[in-house]
Amino acid sequence: MRKKRIAMLGPGTFSEESVHHFLGTADYEYVPFKLISDVFLATASGETDYSVIPIENTIEGSVTLHIDWLVHEVDLPMRAEWVYPIDMNLIGLPSITAEASVSSNETRLERLESGELKLVPPASWSKITKVFSHTVALAQCRRFLRTYLPQAEIELMGSNGESVRLVRELGDPNVVAIGTMNAAGMYEMGVLASQIQDNPDNSTRFILIGRDEIEFASAGKMKTTILVTPPDDYPGALHQALSAFAWRRINLSRLESRPTKRKLGKYYFYMDVEGSKDSVLVRAAFEEIEAIGCQVRVLGCYPSYNYEVQRQEGISSLS
């Protein structure tokens, strides 16, 4: 029997780490791509069965580019969601790691109670001229970069794994990357500093998208993601839509507006509903919203998994 194929950013990325944690490595074939657009298109074209997409981060919030791809570019339902902790690492050539390492505790940085990094950088950091990384990772390390590498030029890459690979290929001790521990090991690179993200309690939500349903041995809390587009010139439509959930005591764990890209000032509302679309109350709420002229599009109804719960139950329970 053919293994299901899963597209992801990679290799050496947080997407790869998270899906290996979530699904394991025995039952699926993982297909790495350098660009997130190629990850989406691989499943849309049928080259792979599913794609792994990072969609929200503790520090940066929603990854709006990926949300827009789900809405406007592909028609692939969400099949699962999980949360994975993210630690950013400054990675360089192994020849400079011993000199530039900033902590006696395996390069882990100390933090004050306020969360600020407690660090006196080595002199060699002043010679760093360029930092490679993905735009989302860079955004999670703004404070570190501004404080300790203000002279360095920032260069955006398609993935964190590709950033580390390129630093290795260039062989320049004054060029570094932000990436995963796995990427550092994969390319035999050194870790100059770990946990450099602005918030030590940093996590990312990932979703699995694909045309086919997928079964999990462990049950997660059901969630339904919808798009609600209010009718034109209907004052109070959003209030009425939210009321349809409120009086039924249905929780919305997420609500944000995004442009429809059809007309300036025209928006849809992206909502995460706690519960299954097949429950009587949720289904009735959708019907009430549609009755006032709103369009409701379901992006997925899927189990949601919390990282701590996964650890308690065991990773294999999800495979």
mmCIF file of C-alpha atoms in Angstrom, residues 68 70 78 180 192 230 249 315:
data_model
loop_
_atom_site.group_PDB
_atom_site.id
_atom_site.type_symbol
_atom_site.label_atom_id
_atom_site.label_comp_id
_atom_site.label_asym_id
_atom_site.label_seq_id
_atom_site.Cartn_x
_atom_site.Cartn_y
_atom_site.Cartn_z
ATOM 1 C CA ASP A 68 -4.944 34.238 1.557
ATOM 2 C CA LEU A 70 -6.152 28.998 1.339
ATOM 3 C CA MET A 78 -8.322 21.784 6.592
ATOM 4 C CA THR A 180 16.255 25.009 13.586
ATOM 5 C CA LEU A 192 25.955 30.470 18.109
ATOM 6 C CA PRO A 230 -21.561 40.223 4.822
ATOM 7 C CA ARG A 249 -23.034 29.967 23.663
ATOM 8 C CA ILE A 315 3.193 11.022 19.898
#
